[in-house]
mmCIF file of C-alpha atoms in Angstrom:
data_model
loop_
_atom_site.group_PDB
_atom_site.id
_atom_site.type_symbol
_atom_site.label_atom_id
_atom_site.label_comp_id
_atom_site.label_asym_id
_atom_site.label_seq_id
_atom_site.Cartn_x
_atom_site.Cartn_y
_atom_site.Cartn_z
ATOM 1 C CA MET A 1 183.334 103.396 155.549
ATOM 2 C CA SER A 2 184.697 101.202 152.718
ATOM 3 C CA VAL A 3 182.547 98.664 151.263
ATOM 4 C CA PRO A 4 183.428 95.846 148.570
ATOM 5 C CA THR A 5 181.867 97.642 146.007
ATOM 6 C CA GLY A 6 182.684 101.169 147.105
ATOM 7 C CA LEU A 7 184.709 103.932 144.919
ATOM 8 C CA HIS A 8 188.069 104.795 146.244
ATOM 9 C CA PRO A 9 190.226 107.568 145.234
ATOM 10 C CA SER A 10 192.079 107.422 141.787
ATOM 11 C CA PRO A 11 195.203 106.021 141.530
ATOM 12 C CA ARG A 12 196.739 109.392 140.011
ATOM 13 C CA ALA A 13 196.138 110.695 143.982
ATOM 14 C CA ARG A 14 198.508 107.876 145.127
ATOM 15 C CA PRO A 15 202.041 109.093 145.867
ATOM 16 C CA GLY A 16 203.471 105.711 145.450
ATOM 17 C CA LEU A 17 202.131 104.756 142.178
ATOM 18 C CA ARG A 18 205.337 105.578 140.094
ATOM 19 C CA LEU A 19 207.319 103.655 142.250
ATOM 20 C CA ASP A 20 204.810 100.623 142.048
ATOM 21 C CA LEU A 21 204.845 100.996 138.353
ATOM 22 C CA ALA A 22 208.611 100.749 138.009
ATOM 23 C CA ALA A 23 209.171 97.904 140.337
ATOM 24 C CA ALA A 24 206.110 96.328 138.197
ATOM 25 C CA ILE A 25 207.970 96.803 134.897
ATOM 26 C CA VAL A 26 211.392 95.160 136.150
ATOM 27 C CA LEU A 27 209.074 92.470 137.500
ATOM 28 C CA PHE A 28 207.240 92.042 134.409
ATOM 29 C CA ALA A 29 210.565 92.109 132.327
ATOM 30 C CA ALA A 30 212.057 89.250 134.653
ATOM 31 C CA LEU A 31 208.957 86.897 134.090
ATOM 32 C CA VAL A 32 209.177 87.595 130.479
ATOM 33 C CA VAL A 33 213.002 86.588 130.236
ATOM 34 C CA ALA A 34 212.428 83.398 132.075
ATOM 35 C CA SER A 35 209.606 82.644 130.486
ATOM 36 C CA LEU A 36 211.972 82.414 127.237
ATOM 37 C CA LEU A 37 214.774 80.630 129.014
ATOM 38 C CA VAL A 38 212.727 78.179 131.402
ATOM 39 C CA GLY A 39 211.731 74.867 130.140
ATOM 40 C CA VAL A 40 212.430 71.134 128.839
ATOM 41 C CA GLY A 41 213.560 72.343 125.634
ATOM 42 C CA ASP A 42 217.312 72.724 124.936
ATOM 43 C CA LEU A 43 217.878 76.589 123.483
ATOM 44 C CA GLY A 44 221.745 75.912 122.970
ATOM 45 C CA GLY A 45 221.685 73.517 120.250
ATOM 46 C CA ALA A 46 221.607 74.024 116.531
ATOM 47 C CA GLY A 47 217.766 74.259 116.443
ATOM 48 C CA GLY A 48 217.595 76.620 119.642
ATOM 49 C CA LEU A 49 216.630 79.883 118.013
ATOM 50 C CA GLN A 50 214.015 78.029 115.984
ATOM 51 C CA PHE A 51 212.464 76.167 119.248
ATOM 52 C CA LEU A 52 212.506 79.765 120.741
ATOM 53 C CA VAL A 53 210.611 81.599 118.104
ATOM 54 C CA VAL A 54 208.055 78.435 117.432
ATOM 55 C CA SER A 55 207.556 77.611 121.108
ATOM 56 C CA ARG A 56 208.775 79.732 123.515
ATOM 57 C CA VAL A 57 207.756 83.077 121.991
ATOM 58 C CA PRO A 58 204.256 81.999 121.258
ATOM 59 C CA ARG A 59 203.806 80.566 124.824
ATOM 60 C CA THR A 60 205.080 83.554 126.519
ATOM 61 C CA LEU A 61 202.827 86.087 124.252
ATOM 62 C CA ALA A 62 199.836 83.573 124.868
ATOM 63 C CA ALA A 63 200.428 83.829 128.417
ATOM 64 C CA ILE A 64 200.646 87.476 128.449
ATOM 65 C CA LEU A 65 197.489 87.714 126.027
ATOM 66 C CA THR A 66 195.349 85.488 128.330
ATOM 67 C CA GLY A 67 196.257 86.786 131.621
ATOM 68 C CA ALA A 68 195.724 90.610 130.176
ATOM 69 C CA GLY A 69 192.346 89.490 128.733
ATOM 70 C CA LEU A 70 191.024 87.553 131.389
ATOM 71 C CA ALA A 71 192.120 90.551 133.947
ATOM 72 C CA ILE A 72 190.257 92.985 132.068
ATOM 73 C CA ALA A 73 187.254 90.627 131.293
ATOM 74 C CA GLY A 74 186.918 90.232 135.271
ATOM 75 C CA LEU A 75 187.090 94.094 135.806
ATOM 76 C CA VAL A 76 184.121 94.551 133.344
ATOM 77 C CA MET A 77 182.250 91.851 134.605
ATOM 78 C CA GLN A 78 182.503 92.965 138.370
ATOM 79 C CA THR A 79 181.651 96.594 136.871
ATOM 80 C CA LEU A 80 178.364 94.876 135.490
ATOM 81 C CA ALA A 81 177.312 92.845 138.613
ATOM 82 C CA LYS A 82 178.443 95.815 141.042
ATOM 83 C CA ASN A 83 180.312 93.489 143.008
ATOM 84 C CA ARG A 84 183.923 92.819 143.568
ATOM 85 C CA PHE A 85 183.970 89.193 144.024
ATOM 86 C CA VAL A 86 182.965 87.549 140.664
ATOM 87 C CA GLU A 87 185.159 86.720 137.460
ATOM 88 C CA PRO A 88 184.137 84.907 134.180
ATOM 89 C CA MET A 89 185.733 81.695 134.661
ATOM 90 C CA THR A 90 184.182 80.847 138.097
ATOM 91 C CA ALA A 91 180.482 82.603 137.384
ATOM 92 C CA GLY A 92 179.317 80.550 134.671
ATOM 93 C CA THR A 93 181.045 82.426 131.555
ATOM 94 C CA GLY A 94 183.712 79.887 131.047
ATOM 95 C CA GLN A 95 181.508 77.110 131.445
ATOM 96 C CA ALA A 96 178.943 78.273 128.982
ATOM 97 C CA ALA A 97 181.895 78.772 126.837
ATOM 98 C CA GLY A 98 182.710 75.307 127.239
ATOM 99 C CA LEU A 99 179.313 74.341 126.695
ATOM 100 C CA GLY A 100 179.327 76.240 123.192
ATOM 101 C CA ILE A 101 182.441 74.389 122.306
ATOM 102 C CA LEU A 102 181.115 71.244 122.803
ATOM 103 C CA ALA A 103 177.672 71.783 121.093
ATOM 104 C CA MET A 104 179.731 73.093 117.912
ATOM 105 C CA THR A 105 182.246 69.888 118.200
ATOM 106 C CA ILE A 106 178.959 67.803 118.177
ATOM 107 C CA LEU A 107 177.287 69.651 115.244
ATOM 108 C CA ALA A 108 180.431 70.154 113.375
ATOM 109 C CA PRO A 109 183.205 68.067 114.356
ATOM 110 C CA GLY A 110 185.297 69.586 111.710
ATOM 111 C CA ALA A 111 184.808 73.033 112.608
ATOM 112 C CA SER A 112 188.198 75.473 112.901
ATOM 113 C CA ILE A 113 189.014 76.793 116.127
ATOM 114 C CA ALA A 114 187.755 80.295 114.948
ATOM 115 C CA LEU A 115 184.410 78.659 114.525
ATOM 116 C CA LYS A 116 184.557 76.813 117.759
ATOM 117 C CA SER A 117 185.309 80.390 119.380
ATOM 118 C CA LEU A 118 182.507 82.271 117.936
ATOM 119 C CA ALA A 119 180.035 79.357 119.305
ATOM 120 C CA ALA A 120 181.996 79.728 122.711
ATOM 121 C CA THR A 121 181.458 83.499 122.527
ATOM 122 C CA VAL A 122 177.559 83.278 121.772
ATOM 123 C CA ALA A 123 177.104 80.726 124.676
ATOM 124 C CA ALA A 124 179.131 82.873 127.053
ATOM 125 C CA PHE A 125 177.136 85.917 126.219
ATOM 126 C CA ALA A 126 173.792 84.065 126.765
ATOM 127 C CA GLY A 127 175.272 82.457 130.036
ATOM 128 C CA THR A 128 176.740 85.806 131.257
ATOM 129 C CA ALA A 129 173.416 87.566 130.575
ATOM 130 C CA LEU A 130 171.543 84.975 132.419
ATOM 131 C CA PHE A 131 173.989 85.340 135.405
ATOM 132 C CA LEU A 132 173.456 89.252 135.436
ATOM 133 C CA ALA A 133 169.886 88.870 135.384
ATOM 134 C CA LEU A 134 169.479 86.150 138.498
ATOM 135 C CA VAL A 135 172.308 88.236 140.396
ATOM 136 C CA ARG A 136 170.076 91.391 140.194
ATOM 137 C CA ARG A 137 167.295 89.517 142.278
ATOM 138 C CA LEU A 138 169.814 89.166 145.318
ATOM 139 C CA PRO A 139 169.546 91.496 148.022
ATOM 140 C CA PRO A 140 172.036 94.165 147.304
ATOM 141 C CA THR A 141 172.612 94.410 151.221
ATOM 142 C CA GLN A 142 174.346 91.155 151.199
ATOM 143 C CA PRO A 143 177.226 91.433 148.478
ATOM 144 C CA PHE A 144 178.650 88.018 149.588
ATOM 145 C CA LEU A 145 175.782 86.134 148.275
ATOM 146 C CA VAL A 146 176.870 87.154 144.846
ATOM 147 C CA PRO A 147 179.842 85.084 144.867
ATOM 148 C CA LEU A 148 178.478 82.298 146.371
ATOM 149 C CA PHE A 149 175.522 82.311 143.972
ATOM 150 C CA ALA A 150 178.466 82.667 140.949
ATOM 151 C CA ILE A 151 179.924 79.248 142.279
ATOM 152 C CA VAL A 152 176.933 77.704 142.266
ATOM 153 C CA TYR A 153 175.745 79.095 139.009
ATOM 154 C CA GLY A 154 179.162 77.798 137.307
ATOM 155 C CA GLY A 155 178.624 74.653 138.873
ATOM 156 C CA VAL A 156 175.241 73.839 137.491
ATOM 157 C CA VAL A 157 176.150 75.313 133.877
ATOM 158 C CA GLY A 158 179.749 72.894 134.038
ATOM 159 C CA ALA A 159 177.294 69.967 135.305
ATOM 160 C CA VAL A 160 175.341 70.279 132.377
ATOM 161 C CA THR A 161 178.279 70.558 129.872
ATOM 162 C CA THR A 162 179.917 67.431 131.716
ATOM 163 C CA ALA A 163 176.539 65.218 131.171
ATOM 164 C CA VAL A 164 176.340 66.239 127.698
ATOM 165 C CA ALA A 165 180.027 65.378 126.971
ATOM 166 C CA TRP A 166 179.274 61.944 128.881
ATOM 167 C CA GLU A 167 176.341 61.292 126.577
ATOM 168 C CA THR A 168 178.534 61.935 123.568
ATOM 169 C CA ASP A 169 181.540 60.123 124.778
ATOM 170 C CA LEU A 170 183.650 63.638 124.535
ATOM 171 C CA LEU A 171 184.492 63.910 128.081
ATOM 172 C CA GLN A 172 188.376 63.777 127.283
ATOM 173 C CA TYR A 173 187.838 66.743 124.808
ATOM 174 C CA LEU A 174 186.124 68.573 127.552
ATOM 175 C CA ASP A 175 188.836 68.315 129.949
ATOM 176 C CA ILE A 176 191.080 70.266 127.480
ATOM 177 C CA TRP A 177 188.624 73.257 127.314
ATOM 178 C CA THR A 178 188.256 73.229 131.438
ATOM 179 C CA ASN A 179 191.739 72.701 132.276
ATOM 180 C CA GLY A 180 193.963 75.581 131.078
ATOM 181 C CA GLU A 181 197.441 74.985 129.810
ATOM 182 C CA PHE A 182 200.086 76.315 127.707
ATOM 183 C CA SER A 183 202.099 73.110 126.784
ATOM 184 C CA ALA A 184 200.768 72.920 123.385
ATOM 185 C CA VAL A 185 200.926 76.272 122.507
ATOM 186 C CA MET A 186 203.076 76.785 119.484
ATOM 187 C CA GLN A 187 203.379 79.325 116.401
ATOM 188 C CA GLY A 188 200.218 78.849 114.367
ATOM 189 C CA ARG A 189 197.879 77.774 117.415
ATOM 190 C CA TYR A 190 197.686 80.958 119.356
ATOM 191 C CA GLU A 191 197.181 83.784 117.480
ATOM 192 C CA LEU A 192 193.511 83.995 117.902
ATOM 193 C CA LEU A 193 194.320 85.071 121.312
ATOM 194 C CA TRP A 194 195.284 88.453 119.783
ATOM 195 C CA VAL A 195 191.609 89.358 119.991
ATOM 196 C CA ASN A 196 192.051 90.009 123.777
ATOM 197 C CA ALA A 197 194.405 92.551 122.853
ATOM 198 C CA ALA A 198 191.596 94.179 120.678
ATOM 199 C CA ILE A 199 189.422 93.868 123.661
ATOM 200 C CA VAL A 200 191.851 95.659 126.224
ATOM 201 C CA ALA A 201 192.032 98.239 123.725
ATOM 202 C CA ALA A 202 188.497 98.388 123.302
ATOM 203 C CA ALA A 203 187.788 98.486 127.342
ATOM 204 C CA TRP A 204 190.262 101.497 127.499
ATOM 205 C CA TRP A 205 188.243 103.251 124.652
ATOM 206 C CA VAL A 206 184.952 103.003 126.841
ATOM 207 C CA ALA A 207 186.924 103.023 130.420
ATOM 208 C CA ASP A 208 184.926 106.381 131.401
ATOM 209 C CA ARG A 209 181.536 104.684 130.421
ATOM 210 C CA LEU A 210 181.984 102.102 132.509
ATOM 211 C CA THR A 211 182.952 103.944 135.609
ATOM 212 C CA ILE A 212 179.570 105.624 135.333
ATOM 213 C CA LEU A 213 177.969 101.864 134.426
ATOM 214 C CA SER A 214 179.340 101.129 137.886
ATOM 215 C CA LEU A 215 177.342 103.710 139.707
ATOM 216 C CA GLY A 216 173.814 102.069 138.881
ATOM 217 C CA ARG A 217 171.370 102.244 136.197
ATOM 218 C CA ASP A 218 169.282 105.433 137.406
ATOM 219 C CA THR A 219 172.803 107.299 137.735
ATOM 220 C CA ALA A 220 174.099 106.259 134.519
ATOM 221 C CA VAL A 221 171.214 107.355 132.697
ATOM 222 C CA GLY A 222 170.875 110.460 134.691
ATOM 223 C CA LEU A 223 174.455 111.237 133.226
ATOM 224 C CA GLY A 224 173.479 110.696 129.924
ATOM 225 C CA LEU A 225 174.533 107.389 129.354
ATOM 226 C CA ASN A 226 172.818 104.954 127.081
ATOM 227 C CA TYR A 227 172.925 102.357 129.839
ATOM 228 C CA ALA A 228 171.197 99.074 127.621
ATOM 229 C CA VAL A 229 173.970 99.675 124.875
ATOM 230 C CA MET A 230 177.002 99.850 127.815
ATOM 231 C CA LEU A 231 175.309 96.765 129.013
ATOM 232 C CA GLN A 232 175.422 95.034 125.710
ATOM 233 C CA ALA A 233 179.045 96.201 125.159
ATOM 234 C CA GLY A 234 180.330 94.854 128.365
ATOM 235 C CA LEU A 235 178.809 91.543 127.983
ATOM 236 C CA ALA A 236 180.369 91.462 124.832
ATOM 237 C CA ILE A 237 183.722 92.128 126.040
ATOM 238 C CA VAL A 238 183.263 89.329 128.576
ATOM 239 C CA ALA A 239 182.045 87.094 126.240
ATOM 240 C CA LEU A 240 184.832 87.379 123.700
ATOM 241 C CA VAL A 241 187.456 87.066 126.257
ATOM 242 C CA ALA A 242 186.089 84.077 127.421
ATOM 243 C CA GLY A 243 185.137 82.502 124.264
ATOM 244 C CA VAL A 244 188.644 82.955 122.704
ATOM 245 C CA THR A 245 190.402 82.037 125.893
ATOM 246 C CA VAL A 246 188.409 78.559 126.573
ATOM 247 C CA ALA A 247 188.774 77.675 122.784
ATOM 248 C CA THR A 248 192.468 78.229 122.440
ATOM 249 C CA VAL A 249 194.171 77.647 125.938
ATOM 250 C CA GLY A 250 191.173 76.207 127.960
ATOM 251 C CA ALA A 251 189.777 77.883 131.140
ATOM 252 C CA ILE A 252 191.925 79.505 133.483
ATOM 253 C CA PRO A 253 190.427 80.668 136.939
ATOM 254 C CA PHE A 254 190.546 83.553 139.468
ATOM 255 C CA VAL A 255 192.856 85.885 137.176
ATOM 256 C CA GLY A 256 189.743 88.223 136.638
ATOM 257 C CA LEU A 257 188.672 88.137 140.285
ATOM 258 C CA VAL A 258 191.931 88.698 142.331
ATOM 259 C CA VAL A 259 193.730 91.211 140.043
ATOM 260 C CA PRO A 260 191.223 93.784 139.762
ATOM 261 C CA ALA A 261 190.079 93.442 143.543
ATOM 262 C CA LEU A 262 193.790 93.838 144.809
ATOM 263 C CA VAL A 263 194.358 96.869 142.336
ATOM 264 C CA ALA A 264 191.121 98.556 143.237
ATOM 265 C CA ARG A 265 192.015 98.150 147.109
ATOM 266 C CA ARG A 266 195.177 99.922 146.423
ATOM 267 C CA TYR A 267 194.371 102.333 143.443
ATOM 268 C CA GLY A 268 190.922 103.088 143.526
ATOM 269 C CA GLU A 269 188.168 102.153 140.899
ATOM 270 C CA ASP A 270 188.684 104.763 138.270
ATOM 271 C CA VAL A 271 188.385 102.379 135.318
ATOM 272 C CA ARG A 272 190.558 104.337 132.894
ATOM 273 C CA ALA A 273 193.067 104.806 135.645
ATOM 274 C CA VAL A 274 193.319 101.262 136.900
ATOM 275 C CA LEU A 275 192.876 99.422 133.574
ATOM 276 C CA PRO A 276 196.395 99.291 132.254
ATOM 277 C CA ILE A 277 197.634 98.092 135.884
ATOM 278 C CA ILE A 278 195.051 95.257 135.888
ATOM 279 C CA ALA A 279 195.868 94.137 132.364
ATOM 280 C CA ALA A 280 199.591 94.042 133.538
ATOM 281 C CA GLY A 281 198.859 92.335 136.588
ATOM 282 C CA GLY A 282 196.725 89.697 134.970
ATOM 283 C CA ALA A 283 199.574 89.019 132.410
ATOM 284 C CA GLY A 284 202.249 89.184 135.118
ATOM 285 C CA LEU A 285 200.093 86.551 137.450
ATOM 286 C CA VAL A 286 199.624 84.237 134.408
ATOM 287 C CA LEU A 287 203.258 84.142 133.443
ATOM 288 C CA ALA A 288 204.435 83.718 136.922
ATOM 289 C CA CYS A 289 201.961 80.727 137.412
ATOM 290 C CA ASP A 290 203.087 79.194 133.995
ATOM 291 C CA LEU A 291 206.611 79.202 135.113
ATOM 292 C CA LEU A 292 205.774 77.918 138.466
ATOM 293 C CA ALA A 293 203.732 75.112 136.566
ATOM 294 C CA ARG A 294 206.762 74.424 134.657
ATOM 295 C CA VAL A 295 209.235 73.850 137.614
ATOM 296 C CA VAL A 296 207.382 72.215 140.383
ATOM 297 C CA ARG A 297 207.591 68.891 138.889
ATOM 298 C CA PHE A 298 210.473 69.648 136.320
ATOM 299 C CA PRO A 299 211.112 67.985 133.897
ATOM 300 C CA TYR A 300 206.997 67.411 133.735
ATOM 301 C CA GLU A 301 204.409 70.147 133.551
ATOM 302 C CA LEU A 302 201.460 70.838 135.587
ATOM 303 C CA PRO A 303 198.257 72.652 133.625
ATOM 304 C CA VAL A 304 198.513 76.482 134.728
ATOM 305 C CA GLY A 305 194.838 76.356 135.399
ATOM 306 C CA THR A 306 195.642 73.765 138.318
ATOM 307 C CA VAL A 307 198.261 76.400 139.697
ATOM 308 C CA LEU A 308 196.143 79.354 139.492
ATOM 309 C CA ALA A 309 193.306 77.675 141.117
ATOM 310 C CA VAL A 310 195.279 77.055 144.272
ATOM 311 C CA VAL A 311 197.043 80.516 144.205
ATOM 312 C CA GLY A 312 194.151 82.239 143.280
ATOM 313 C CA ALA A 313 191.949 80.551 145.923
ATOM 314 C CA ALA A 314 194.445 81.591 148.492
ATOM 315 C CA VAL A 315 194.682 85.270 147.207
ATOM 316 C CA PHE A 316 191.061 85.263 147.210
ATOM 317 C CA LEU A 317 190.637 84.318 150.888
ATOM 318 C CA ALA A 318 193.104 86.759 151.743
ATOM 319 C CA VAL A 319 191.160 89.427 149.805
ATOM 320 C CA ILE A 320 187.763 88.513 151.643
ATOM 321 C CA PHE A 321 189.423 88.507 155.342
ATOM 322 C CA ALA A 322 191.605 91.542 154.884
ATOM 323 C CA ARG A 323 190.582 94.577 156.709
ATOM 324 C CA PRO A 324 188.953 96.932 154.753
ATOM 325 C CA ARG A 325 191.424 99.850 153.630
ATOM 326 C CA GLN A 326 190.923 103.108 155.363
ATOM 327 C CA THR A 327 190.318 105.845 152.935
#
C-alpha cells in the first residue's frame, strides 16, 4: 500500500537511475548555457565579456544555489513534519523570514544584507518551530490537513507582516522580499547565497540521521538518535535557507514542495540517495522558470516567483491527483 508519507525502495534499486541521471545532466547543462546566453543584454559587443561576468554568470549561479537550497530545505521540512506536501515558502517559514527582515529594517534601516539575513533566519526558525508544534496536534490519519493548515498558517503570518509594513509605510520594500526575482542579481549582490551550498553539504552529512528522523520520535530514539538535537539541526537548515534566500532574491514558492515529492515518487525516500537528485532538480527547475520569465514577455521580465507559483501549483495538483505508485 502506498501513502504520501510512506517509505519506498531506495533509488539504488531502480535500474533506470543511470539513464535518468545522464539525461538530467544533459538537460541541466543546456539550461546553464541558455541562462548565460538568453536575455536583453548584448554579449557580442565590446563589453560583452564583462556583462557576462558581472551579470549573467552571477544570475545563473544565484538561480542554481537558490533552487538547490530550497529543494533541500523542502526535503528537510517534509522530514520534520512527516508529510510530503509542505515546504518552507508556503508554510510560514518564508513569511516569517520576511517579517524578520521587516523588523530589522524598522529597527536598523542601514543594516547590511548579512544582518537582515540573520534576522530573517531567526524569525524563520521561530516560525517553523511553531508550525511544527501546531502540526503535531493534527490527526495523523488525515495527511492532507497538513498542507491546508500550512497555507492558512503562512497566510496568517503573511497578513501580520503586511499589516506591520502598512503601518510603517514599507509595503514597497515588502513586495521585493515576497516576490522572488533575479533581475537585480549582479556580481557582489548574490554571494550570500553560497550559504545554501554549505547547507546542502550539511544536509548530505546528516542524511542518514534525517532518514531515521522521518521514522518518528519513538523509533528514532530506539535506534540511538538524539531526536531533540536532530530536530534543532533540521530547523536550522530550513531557517538558514529561507532567511538567506528571502533576504537576497525574495520568496520563491513550490520548489521545496514539488521537487522532493516527485523524486520520492520515483526513487524512494532514502535521504542520502535522493539528496543529490533533489538538489539538482531544484536548481534545474528554478533555472528553467527563470528562463521562461525572461522570454514570455521579451524584452520585459516576469518575476520568477510568479512563474513558479503557476508552474508549481500545477505540478502540486498533479502530484495530489496522481495515482499512487505501486511498489
